Coordinates of C-alpha atoms in Angstrom, one line a residue:
X111 CA -26.4 12.0 -13.9
X112 CA -23.7 9.4 -13.2
X113 CA -21.7 7.8 -15.9
X114 CA -20.4 5.1 -13.7
X115 CA -21.8 1.7 -14.9
X116 CA -23.0 -1.3 -13.0
X117 CA -20.6 -4.3 -12.9
X118 CA -22.8 -6.3 -15.3
X119 CA -22.5 -3.6 -17.9
X120 CA -18.7 -3.6 -18.0
X121 CA -16.8 -5.0 -21.0
X122 CA -15.3 -8.3 -19.9
X123 CA -12.0 -7.4 -21.6
X124 CA -11.4 -4.8 -18.8
X125 CA -12.4 -7.1 -15.9
X126 CA -10.1 -9.5 -14.1
X127 CA -10.9 -13.2 -14.3
X128 CA -10.8 -14.1 -10.6
X129 CA -13.6 -16.6 -10.9
X130 CA -11.1 -19.1 -12.3
X131 CA -9.9 -19.3 -8.7
X132 CA -13.1 -21.1 -8.0
X133 CA -15.0 -21.9 -11.2
X134 CA -17.7 -23.8 -9.3
X135 CA -19.3 -22.8 -6.0
X136 CA -18.9 -26.4 -4.8
X137 CA -15.1 -26.0 -5.0
X138 CA -15.3 -22.9 -2.8
X139 CA -17.4 -24.6 -0.2
X140 CA -15.1 -27.5 -0.2
X141 CA -12.3 -25.2 0.9
X142 CA -14.1 -24.4 4.1
X143 CA -14.4 -28.1 4.8
X144 CA -10.7 -28.6 4.0
X145 CA -9.7 -26.0 6.6
X146 CA -11.9 -27.6 9.2
X147 CA -10.1 -30.9 8.4
X148 CA -6.7 -29.3 8.9
X149 CA -7.8 -27.9 12.3
X150 CA -8.9 -31.4 13.4
X151 CA -5.5 -32.8 12.3
X152 CA -3.5 -30.2 14.1
X153 CA -5.3 -30.8 17.4
X154 CA -3.5 -34.1 17.7
X155 CA -0.1 -32.4 18.0
X156 CA -1.0 -30.1 20.8
X157 CA 1.3 -30.9 23.8
X158 CA 3.3 -33.3 21.6
X159 CA 4.8 -30.8 19.1
X160 CA 8.4 -31.1 20.3
X161 CA 8.2 -34.9 21.1
X162 CA 10.1 -35.6 17.9
X163 CA 11.6 -33.9 14.8
X164 CA 8.9 -35.5 12.7
X165 CA 6.1 -34.2 14.9
X166 CA 7.5 -30.7 14.5
X167 CA 7.9 -31.1 10.7
X168 CA 4.4 -32.5 10.2
X169 CA 2.7 -29.8 12.4
X170 CA 4.5 -27.0 10.5
X171 CA 3.5 -28.5 7.2
X172 CA -0.1 -28.7 8.2
X173 CA 0.0 -25.1 9.4
X174 CA 1.4 -24.0 6.0
X175 CA -1.1 -26.1 4.0
X176 CA -3.9 -24.4 6.0
X177 CA -2.4 -21.0 5.5
X178 CA -2.2 -21.6 1.7
X179 CA -5.8 -22.7 1.4
X180 CA -7.0 -19.8 3.7
X181 CA -5.0 -17.3 1.7
X182 CA -6.6 -18.4 -1.6
X183 CA -10.0 -18.5 0.0
X184 CA -9.9 -15.2 1.8
X185 CA -8.3 -13.4 -1.1
X186 CA -11.0 -14.5 -3.5
X187 CA -13.7 -13.6 -1.1
X188 CA -12.3 -10.1 -0.5
X189 CA -11.7 -9.4 -4.2
X190 CA -15.3 -10.4 -4.9
X191 CA -16.5 -8.0 -2.3
X192 CA -14.2 -5.3 -3.9
X193 CA -15.9 -5.8 -7.2
X194 CA -19.2 -4.6 -5.7
X195 CA -19.4 -4.1 -2.0
X196 CA -23.2 -3.9 -2.1
X197 CA -23.7 -7.6 -3.0
X198 CA -24.8 -9.3 0.2
X199 CA -23.4 -12.7 -0.9
X200 CA -20.0 -11.1 -1.2
X201 CA -20.3 -9.6 2.2
X202 CA -21.4 -12.9 3.7
X203 CA -18.6 -14.8 2.0
X204 CA -16.0 -12.4 3.2
X205 CA -17.3 -12.5 6.8
X206 CA -17.3 -16.3 6.8
X207 CA -13.8 -16.4 5.5
X208 CA -12.6 -13.9 8.1
X209 CA -14.3 -15.9 10.9
X210 CA -12.8 -19.2 9.6
X211 CA -9.4 -17.5 9.5
X212 CA -9.7 -16.5 13.2
X213 CA -10.7 -20.1 14.1
X214 CA -7.7 -21.4 12.2
X215 CA -5.4 -18.9 13.9
X216 CA -6.8 -20.1 17.3
X217 CA -6.4 -23.8 16.4
X218 CA -2.7 -23.3 15.5
X219 CA -2.0 -20.8 18.3
X220 CA -0.2 -23.4 20.4
X221 CA 2.6 -24.0 17.9
X222 CA 4.8 -21.0 18.5
X223 CA 4.5 -21.1 22.3
X224 CA 5.5 -24.8 22.3
X225 CA 8.5 -24.2 20.1
X226 CA 9.6 -21.3 22.3
X227 CA 9.1 -23.3 25.5
X228 CA 11.6 -25.9 24.3
X229 CA 15.3 -25.8 24.5
X230 CA 17.0 -24.0 21.5
X231 CA 19.6 -26.8 21.3
X232 CA 16.8 -29.4 20.9
X233 CA 15.3 -27.4 18.0
X234 CA 18.7 -27.1 16.3
X235 CA 19.3 -30.9 16.7
X236 CA 15.9 -31.6 15.1
X237 CA 16.7 -29.3 12.2
X238 CA 20.0 -31.2 11.7
X239 CA 18.2 -34.6 11.9
X240 CA 15.2 -34.0 9.6
X241 CA 15.9 -33.0 6.0
X242 CA 12.4 -31.5 5.6
X243 CA 12.9 -29.1 8.5
X244 CA 16.0 -27.5 6.9
X245 CA 13.6 -25.8 4.5
X246 CA 12.0 -24.0 7.5
X247 CA 15.3 -22.6 8.8
X248 CA 14.5 -18.9 8.2
X249 CA 10.9 -19.4 9.5
X250 CA 12.1 -21.0 12.7
X251 CA 14.8 -18.3 13.2
X252 CA 12.0 -15.8 12.9
X253 CA 10.0 -17.6 15.5
X254 CA 12.9 -17.8 17.9
X255 CA 13.5 -14.1 17.9
X256 CA 9.9 -13.6 19.0
X257 CA 10.5 -15.4 22.3
X258 CA 10.4 -12.3 24.5
X259 CA 7.0 -11.4 23.0
X260 CA 5.3 -14.7 22.9
X261 CA 2.8 -15.7 25.6
X262 CA 1.7 -19.0 27.0
X263 CA -0.4 -21.3 24.8
X264 CA -3.6 -20.4 26.5
X265 CA -2.9 -16.7 26.3
X266 CA -2.0 -17.0 22.6
X267 CA -5.3 -18.7 22.1
X268 CA -7.2 -15.9 23.7
X269 CA -5.4 -13.3 21.6
X270 CA -6.3 -15.4 18.5
X271 CA -9.9 -15.6 19.6
X272 CA -9.9 -11.7 19.7
X273 CA -9.0 -11.6 16.0
X274 CA -12.6 -11.1 14.8
X275 CA -13.1 -8.2 17.2
X276 CA -9.8 -6.7 16.1
X277 CA -11.0 -6.3 12.5
X278 CA -14.1 -4.4 13.5
X279 CA -12.8 -0.8 13.2
X280 CA -11.3 -1.4 9.7
X281 CA -14.3 -3.3 8.5
X282 CA -16.8 -0.7 9.8
X283 CA -14.7 2.1 8.1
X284 CA -14.6 0.2 4.8
X285 CA -18.3 -0.4 4.7
X286 CA -19.1 3.2 5.5
X287 CA -16.5 4.5 3.1
X288 CA -17.1 2.2 0.1
X289 CA -20.8 1.2 0.5
X290 CA -22.7 3.7 2.6
X291 CA -21.3 7.1 1.9
X292 CA -23.1 8.9 -0.9
X293 CA -21.3 11.9 -2.3
X294 CA -23.0 15.0 -3.7
X295 CA -23.5 16.0 -7.3
X296 CA -21.7 19.2 -8.4
X297 CA -21.5 21.1 -11.7
X298 CA -18.5 20.4 -13.9
X299 CA -16.7 22.9 -16.2
X300 CA -19.6 22.7 -18.8
X301 CA -22.3 23.3 -16.2
X302 CA -23.4 19.7 -16.3
X303 CA -24.1 17.4 -13.3
X304 CA -21.1 15.5 -12.0
X305 CA -21.6 12.7 -9.5
X306 CA -18.6 12.8 -7.0
X307 CA -17.2 9.3 -6.2
X308 CA -14.0 8.1 -4.7
X309 CA -12.8 7.5 -8.3
X310 CA -13.8 10.9 -9.7
X311 CA -12.7 13.1 -6.8
X312 CA -9.0 13.4 -7.6
X313 CA -9.6 13.8 -11.4
X314 CA -12.1 16.6 -10.5
X315 CA -9.5 18.2 -8.3
X316 CA -7.2 18.4 -11.4
X317 CA -9.8 20.6 -13.2
X318 CA -8.5 23.8 -14.5
X319 CA -11.7 25.5 -13.3
X320 CA -10.9 26.6 -9.7
X321 CA -14.6 27.0 -8.8
X322 CA -15.1 23.3 -9.8
X323 CA -12.2 22.3 -7.7
X324 CA -13.4 24.2 -4.7
X325 CA -17.0 22.9 -5.0
X326 CA -15.7 19.3 -5.3
X327 CA -13.4 19.8 -2.3
X328 CA -16.1 21.2 -0.1
X329 CA -18.8 18.8 -1.2
X330 CA -16.6 15.7 -0.9
X331 CA -15.4 16.5 2.6
X332 CA -18.9 17.5 3.8
X333 CA -19.8 13.8 3.8
X334 CA -17.0 13.0 6.2
X335 CA -17.7 16.0 8.3
X336 CA -21.3 14.8 8.7
X337 CA -20.0 11.6 10.3
X338 CA -16.8 13.0 11.9
X339 CA -17.5 11.9 15.5
X340 CA -18.2 8.3 14.5
X341 CA -15.1 8.2 12.3
X342 CA -13.0 9.6 15.1
X343 CA -14.4 6.8 17.4
X344 CA -13.5 4.2 14.8
X345 CA -9.9 5.5 14.4
X346 CA -9.5 5.7 18.2
X347 CA -10.7 2.1 18.4
X348 CA -8.1 1.1 15.8
X349 CA -5.3 2.8 17.8
X350 CA -6.5 1.3 21.1
X351 CA -6.5 -2.2 19.4
X352 CA -2.9 -1.8 18.2
X353 CA -1.8 -0.6 21.6
X354 CA -3.6 -3.4 23.4
X355 CA -1.9 -6.1 21.3
X356 CA 1.4 -4.4 21.7
X357 CA 1.1 -4.3 25.5
X358 CA -0.1 -7.9 25.6
X359 CA 3.1 -8.9 23.9
X360 CA 5.3 -6.8 26.1
X361 CA 6.3 -4.2 23.6
X362 CA 6.8 -0.6 24.7
X363 CA 4.7 0.9 21.9
X364 CA 2.4 -0.2 19.1
X365 CA 4.9 1.2 16.6
X366 CA 7.7 -1.0 18.0
X367 CA 5.4 -4.0 17.8
X368 CA 4.4 -3.3 14.2
X369 CA 8.0 -2.8 13.0
X370 CA 9.2 -5.9 14.9
X371 CA 7.0 -8.1 12.6
X372 CA 9.5 -7.4 9.7
X373 CA 12.6 -7.1 11.9
X374 CA 12.9 -3.4 11.1
X375 CA 14.4 -1.1 13.8
X376 CA 12.3 1.8 15.0
X377 CA 15.4 3.9 14.0
X378 CA 14.4 3.5 10.3
X379 CA 11.0 5.1 11.0
X380 CA 12.5 8.0 13.1
X381 CA 15.3 8.7 10.5
X382 CA 12.6 9.1 7.9
X383 CA 10.6 11.7 9.9
X384 CA 13.7 13.5 11.0
X385 CA 15.2 13.7 7.4
X386 CA 11.9 14.9 5.9
X387 CA 11.3 17.5 8.6
X388 CA 14.9 18.9 8.1
X389 CA 14.2 19.3 4.4
X390 CA 10.8 20.9 4.4
X391 CA 12.1 24.2 2.9
X392 CA 12.4 22.4 -0.4
X393 CA 8.8 21.4 -0.2
X394 CA 7.8 25.0 0.7
X395 CA 9.8 26.3 -2.2
X396 CA 7.9 24.0 -4.6
X397 CA 4.6 25.2 -3.1
X398 CA 5.9 28.8 -3.9
X399 CA 6.4 27.8 -7.6
X400 CA 2.9 26.3 -7.7
X401 CA 1.3 29.4 -6.2
X402 CA 3.0 31.7 -8.7
X403 CA 2.3 29.6 -11.7
X404 CA -1.3 29.3 -10.8
X405 CA -1.5 33.1 -10.3
X406 CA -3.4 32.9 -7.1
X407 CA -3.3 35.3 -4.1
X408 CA -3.5 32.4 -1.7
X409 CA -2.8 28.8 -2.4
X410 CA -5.6 26.6 -1.2
X411 CA -5.5 22.8 -0.5
X412 CA -7.9 22.3 -3.5
X413 CA -5.1 23.8 -5.7
X414 CA -2.7 20.9 -4.9
X415 CA -3.6 18.4 -7.6
X416 CA -4.2 20.7 -10.6
X417 CA -1.3 20.6 -13.1
X418 CA 0.6 23.8 -12.8
X419 CA 1.9 23.5 -16.4
X420 CA -1.4 24.2 -18.2
X421 CA 0.0 24.9 -21.7
X422 CA 0.0 21.2 -22.5
X423 CA -2.2 18.3 -21.4
X424 CA -1.1 14.7 -21.5
X425 CA -3.9 12.2 -21.8
X426 CA -3.4 8.4 -22.1
X427 CA -6.0 5.8 -22.8
X428 CA -5.5 2.6 -21.0
X429 CA -4.2 1.0 -24.2
X430 CA -1.7 3.8 -24.7
X431 CA -0.6 3.6 -21.1
X432 CA 0.0 -0.1 -21.4
X433 CA 2.4 0.4 -24.4
X434 CA 4.3 3.2 -22.7
X435 CA 4.7 1.2 -19.5
X436 CA 6.1 -1.8 -21.5
X437 CA 8.7 0.5 -23.2
X438 CA 9.7 2.1 -19.9
X439 CA 10.5 -1.3 -18.3
X440 CA 13.0 -2.3 -21.0
X441 CA 16.0 -1.8 -18.6
X442 CA 14.7 -4.8 -16.6
X443 CA 15.2 -7.1 -19.6
X444 CA 13.2 -9.0 -22.3
X445 CA 11.8 -11.7 -20.0
X446 CA 10.4 -9.2 -17.5
X447 CA 8.8 -7.1 -20.2
X448 CA 7.3 -10.2 -21.9
X449 CA 5.7 -11.3 -18.6
X450 CA 4.1 -7.8 -18.2
X451 CA 2.8 -8.0 -21.7
X452 CA 1.2 -11.4 -20.9
X453 CA -0.3 -9.9 -17.7
X454 CA -2.1 -7.3 -19.8
X455 CA -3.4 -9.9 -22.2
X456 CA -4.3 -12.5 -19.5
X457 CA -6.8 -10.4 -17.5
X458 CA -4.7 -9.7 -14.5
X459 CA -6.2 -6.2 -14.4
X460 CA -9.7 -4.9 -13.4
X461 CA -9.5 -1.6 -15.2
X462 CA -12.5 0.8 -14.8
X463 CA -14.7 2.0 -12.0
X464 CA -18.2 0.5 -11.5
X465 CA -20.9 1.2 -9.0
X466 CA -20.0 -0.4 -5.7
X467 CA -16.4 -1.1 -6.6
X468 CA -13.7 -0.4 -4.0
X469 CA -12.0 2.9 -4.6
X470 CA -8.3 3.3 -5.3
X471 CA -5.9 0.7 -6.6
X472 CA -4.0 -2.4 -5.4
X473 CA -2.2 -5.5 -6.4
X474 CA -3.4 -8.7 -4.7
X475 CA -3.6 -12.4 -5.1
X476 CA -2.7 -15.7 -3.5
X477 CA 0.3 -17.9 -3.9
X478 CA -1.8 -20.1 -6.3
X479 CA -3.6 -17.3 -8.2
X480 CA -2.5 -14.6 -10.7
X481 CA -1.2 -11.5 -9.0
X482 CA -4.3 -9.4 -9.8
X483 CA -4.5 -5.6 -10.1
X484 CA -7.5 -3.5 -9.2
X485 CA -7.7 0.0 -10.8
X486 CA -10.3 2.7 -11.3
X487 CA -8.6 4.0 -14.4
X488 CA -9.0 7.5 -15.8
X489 CA -7.2 8.7 -19.0
X490 CA -4.5 10.8 -17.4
X491 CA -0.8 10.6 -16.5
X492 CA -1.4 9.9 -12.8
X493 CA -3.4 6.7 -13.7
X494 CA -0.7 5.6 -16.1
X495 CA 1.8 5.8 -13.2
X496 CA -0.7 3.9 -11.0
X497 CA -0.8 1.2 -13.6
X498 CA 3.0 0.7 -13.6
X499 CA 3.1 1.0 -9.8
X500 CA 0.6 -1.8 -9.3
X501 CA 2.3 -3.9 -12.0
X502 CA 5.5 -3.5 -10.0
X503 CA 3.8 -5.1 -7.1
X504 CA 2.3 -7.9 -9.2
X505 CA 5.7 -8.7 -10.9
X506 CA 7.3 -8.8 -7.5
X507 CA 4.6 -11.3 -6.4
X508 CA 4.9 -13.3 -9.6
X509 CA 8.7 -13.6 -9.5
X510 CA 8.7 -14.4 -5.8
X511 CA 6.0 -17.1 -6.2
X512 CA 7.6 -18.7 -9.2
X513 CA 11.0 -18.9 -7.4
X514 CA 10.2 -19.5 -3.7
X515 CA 8.4 -22.4 -2.0
X516 CA 5.1 -21.4 -0.3
X517 CA 6.8 -20.8 3.1
X518 CA 8.8 -17.9 1.6
X519 CA 6.4 -17.1 -1.2
X520 CA 5.5 -13.6 -0.1
X521 CA 7.5 -10.5 0.6
X522 CA 7.8 -8.4 3.7
X523 CA 5.5 -5.4 4.0
X524 CA 8.7 -3.3 4.4
X525 CA 9.7 -4.3 0.9
X526 CA 6.2 -4.0 -0.6
X527 CA 6.5 -0.5 -2.0
X528 CA 10.1 -0.9 -3.4
X529 CA 9.3 -2.8 -6.7
X530 CA 6.3 -0.6 -7.4
X531 CA 8.1 2.7 -7.0
X532 CA 11.1 1.4 -9.0
X533 CA 8.7 0.9 -11.9
X534 CA 7.5 4.5 -11.4
X535 CA 11.1 5.8 -11.4
X536 CA 11.8 3.9 -14.6
X537 CA 8.6 5.4 -16.2
X538 CA 9.7 8.9 -15.0
X539 CA 13.1 8.3 -16.6
X540 CA 11.5 7.1 -19.9
X541 CA 9.0 10.0 -20.1
X542 CA 11.6 12.7 -19.4
X543 CA 14.0 11.2 -22.0
X544 CA 11.2 11.2 -24.6
X545 CA 9.6 14.6 -23.9
X546 CA 8.7 16.2 -27.2
X547 CA 9.2 19.8 -26.1
X548 CA 9.8 22.1 -23.1
X549 CA 6.1 22.2 -22.1
X550 CA 6.0 18.4 -21.9
X551 CA 9.2 18.3 -19.9
X552 CA 7.8 20.8 -17.5
X553 CA 4.6 18.9 -17.1
X554 CA 6.6 15.7 -16.4
X555 CA 8.9 17.5 -13.9
X556 CA 5.7 18.7 -12.2
X557 CA 4.4 15.2 -12.2
X558 CA 7.7 13.8 -10.8
X559 CA 7.6 16.5 -8.0
X560 CA 4.0 15.6 -7.3
X561 CA 5.1 11.9 -6.9
X562 CA 7.7 13.0 -4.4
X563 CA 5.2 15.3 -2.6
X564 CA 2.7 12.4 -2.4
X565 CA 5.0 9.5 -1.6
X566 CA 7.8 11.0 0.5
X567 CA 6.5 14.2 2.1
X568 CA 2.8 13.3 2.4
X569 CA 3.5 9.8 3.6
X570 CA 6.0 11.1 6.1
X571 CA 3.4 13.5 7.3
X572 CA 0.9 10.5 7.6
X573 CA 3.6 8.5 9.4
X574 CA 4.2 11.4 11.9
X575 CA 0.4 11.7 12.5
X576 CA 0.1 7.9 13.0
X577 CA 3.0 8.0 15.5
X578 CA 1.6 10.9 17.4
X579 CA -2.0 9.7 17.7
X580 CA -0.7 6.3 19.1
X581 CA 1.4 8.3 21.5
X582 CA -1.6 10.2 22.7
X583 CA -3.5 7.0 23.4
X584 CA -0.5 5.3 25.0
X585 CA -0.1 8.2 27.4
X586 CA -3.8 8.0 28.4
X587 CA -5.2 10.7 26.1
X588 CA -8.4 10.5 24.0
X589 CA -8.7 10.9 20.2
X590 CA -11.8 13.0 19.9
X591 CA -12.7 14.5 16.5
X592 CA -11.4 17.9 17.7
X593 CA -8.1 16.5 18.8
X594 CA -7.6 14.7 15.5
X595 CA -8.6 17.7 13.5
X596 CA -6.4 20.1 15.4
X597 CA -3.4 17.8 15.2
X598 CA -3.8 17.0 11.5
X599 CA -4.2 20.7 10.6
X600 CA -1.1 21.6 12.5
X601 CA 0.9 18.9 10.7
X602 CA -0.5 20.0 7.3
X603 CA 0.6 23.6 8.0
X604 CA 4.1 22.5 8.9
X605 CA 4.6 20.3 5.9
X606 CA 3.1 22.7 3.2
X607 CA 4.5 25.8 4.7
X608 CA 3.6 29.5 4.6
X609 CA 2.6 29.5 0.9
X610 CA -0.3 27.2 1.6
X611 CA -3.6 28.3 3.3
X612 CA -4.6 25.4 5.5
X613 CA -8.3 25.4 6.3
X614 CA -10.9 23.6 8.5
X615 CA -11.7 21.3 5.6
X616 CA -8.3 19.7 5.2
X617 CA -8.3 19.1 9.0
X618 CA -10.9 16.4 8.1
X619 CA -8.6 14.5 5.7
X620 CA -7.5 11.9 8.2
X621 CA -11.1 10.6 8.3
X622 CA -10.9 9.3 4.7
X623 CA -7.5 7.7 4.7
X624 CA -7.9 3.9 4.9
X625 CA -4.1 3.4 5.5
X626 CA -4.5 4.7 9.1
X627 CA -6.2 1.3 9.7
X628 CA -3.1 -0.6 8.4
X629 CA -1.0 -0.4 11.6
X630 CA 2.0 1.8 10.7
X631 CA 2.1 0.9 7.0
X632 CA 2.4 4.3 5.4
X633 CA 6.0 5.1 6.3
X634 CA 7.0 2.3 4.0
X635 CA 5.9 4.3 0.9
X636 CA 8.5 6.9 1.7
X637 CA 11.3 4.4 2.6
X638 CA 10.2 2.4 -0.5
X639 CA 10.6 5.3 -2.9
X640 CA 14.0 6.1 -1.3
X641 CA 15.2 2.5 -1.9
X642 CA 13.5 2.4 -5.4
X643 CA 15.3 5.5 -6.6
X644 CA 18.6 4.0 -5.7
X645 CA 17.8 0.7 -7.3
X646 CA 16.4 2.3 -10.5
X647 CA 19.5 4.4 -10.8
X648 CA 21.7 1.2 -10.5
X649 CA 19.6 -0.5 -13.2
X650 CA 19.6 2.4 -15.6
X651 CA 23.3 3.3 -15.3
X652 CA 24.5 -0.3 -14.7
X653 CA 24.7 -3.4 -16.8
X654 CA 23.6 -7.0 -16.6
X655 CA 25.1 -7.4 -13.1
X656 CA 22.9 -4.6 -11.6
X657 CA 19.8 -5.9 -13.4
X658 CA 20.3 -9.4 -12.2
X659 CA 20.8 -8.2 -8.6
X660 CA 17.6 -6.3 -8.8
X661 CA 15.7 -9.3 -10.3
X662 CA 17.2 -11.5 -7.5
X663 CA 15.7 -9.0 -5.0
X664 CA 12.3 -9.5 -6.6
X665 CA 12.7 -13.3 -6.4
X666 CA 13.9 -13.4 -2.8
X667 CA 10.4 -13.3 -1.1
X668 CA 10.9 -13.6 2.6
X669 CA 13.7 -16.1 2.5
X670 CA 15.8 -13.5 4.4
X671 CA 14.9 -10.5 6.5
X672 CA 13.9 -7.4 4.5
X673 CA 16.8 -5.2 5.5
X674 CA 19.2 -8.0 4.4
X675 CA 17.4 -8.5 1.1
X676 CA 17.7 -4.8 0.3
X677 CA 21.4 -4.7 1.3
X678 CA 22.1 -7.6 -1.1
X679 CA 20.6 -5.5 -3.9
X680 CA 22.8 -2.6 -3.0
X681 CA 20.7 -0.4 -0.6
X682 CA 21.3 -0.1 3.2
X683 CA 18.2 1.2 4.9
X684 CA 19.9 1.2 8.3
X685 CA 21.7 4.3 7.0
X686 CA 19.8 7.6 6.6
X687 CA 21.5 8.0 3.3
X688 CA 18.8 6.6 1.0
X689 CA 16.2 8.9 2.4
X690 CA 18.5 11.9 2.3
X691 CA 19.5 11.1 -1.3
X692 CA 15.8 10.9 -2.3
X693 CA 15.2 14.3 -0.8
X694 CA 18.2 15.7 -2.5
X695 CA 16.8 14.5 -5.8
X696 CA 13.6 16.4 -5.0
X697 CA 15.6 19.6 -4.4
X698 CA 17.4 19.1 -7.7
X699 CA 14.1 18.6 -9.5
X700 CA 12.7 21.8 -8.0
X701 CA 15.8 23.7 -9.2
X702 CA 15.6 22.1 -12.7
X703 CA 12.0 23.1 -12.9
X704 CA 12.8 26.7 -11.9
X705 CA 15.6 26.7 -14.5
X706 CA 13.2 25.6 -17.2
X707 CA 10.8 28.3 -16.2
X708 CA 13.4 31.2 -16.5
X709 CA 11.7 34.0 -18.4
X710 CA 8.4 33.4 -16.7
X711 CA 7.9 36.7 -14.8
X712 CA 5.7 34.9 -12.2
X713 CA 8.6 32.6 -11.2
X714 CA 11.5 35.1 -11.5
X715 CA 10.5 36.5 -8.1
X716 CA 11.0 33.2 -6.3

């Protein structure tokens, strides 16, 4: 009935090799002991941190050494769990790593308060005296700007102790969503049984058979509807958690607290929502094209994913997708492309779905591991774009880690989606340049517009929903299932416009979105694609200078603040222009698609 294999049945060629991170269990267990040792060491500096420049340097070095080990350990544990969430050993290891991380955070919680309690002039003099401290200049500057939002040492310790509890809403959601929820079996186009899973849902929603799409849509969401009150309670707990930590640190809102972490003004968030809302007519016009090309009286939400250019179908095996991705990345230079080629050959990627595997896709790793990629690959154009998207993340990680020391060896969350969507923009450019005929070009334009719909408009809708539900809680309201459903449905109607028939089922969609547990993450998909389009255009139209500036952006890590790193690469996100430019591109693509469709009677009436 289900063609999804067990993990043990999967071809090793298509599985990542994360076990090289800890080839022996004894090495894994030793890491727990190492962290315990670091916590014993750091205790001797409590109350004495600012006694000398050397004390400050040694304590910061121990903290970074601990973070490096914990990152490697917890990354491995979580990726093992993601291979098969049903394995109790993986669950136990992840839980143990999370608990140890909270203990470590508690042990080191005195450092920032003691730095901030000292005189700024003393800190500057220490940095001038001690050669080793000069490396930590950007990190210390980032600490000092947190002074208004840092509590006493004891209060910081209490907040650190609450870390385990703070993870409960997300962990509970993940276990329900990945391990406990069992989705129904429906009939496919041939009348054969099809087991719905996270991995098969969207491909099934691309079926040309509208009855199959409707049945999949209703069946999939019925599982969430059956647990809707519990899921609402979990999401409300997540929002309350965010608001609690924001208030504890003297922020006005949870959103302000979240954006402060990356030194991103709230203005950037608001500019995105404002710009997208002002340009919704372009989205509504695109929905009109979709409705007429599908030839339906009413456009339903289960009609959103099906390709509207049905005269041609573009399928890509994983091997074919790899080759096309490599060709599309040529503007980034030979060295970049050769590294991606090595990544494919060196088992960075876990390719196919297996029973118990985490849904979706991501790029992840530690400073000392490969930047691994998890996929649930299906042979279609969307999954080829997912492949290059995640490879963009991994190359960003690779170039950062091979350039920066550990202290700056990661990149800001605000920058996280820029490299990935730049890769997608380059793939879009390559595919459109190499379309074999009008039908393929139309299919690619449709796909490009879908990328915009999903990454700019949809994520802006998510961002608005996330902002609004936090506001409800912060003003004393409650997030019941009915409140969440009503608000989500209203936003869906606004974003998709009069051509779309919003229904009671789409009002449940918030219940399956893991990103609502990521504390204001989603807006960065939309800002990311806006920056990425500008950067991709500079690389394609420019020369070696523009390419080197982009590669320097990928290598910068967090050695500067994210807004400044993007500005160095040629994009100013404090201006609304990048978002406005991206939306103008969407409008131009809609017009180009309409032009290509001239002669189609169904479209002429638009």
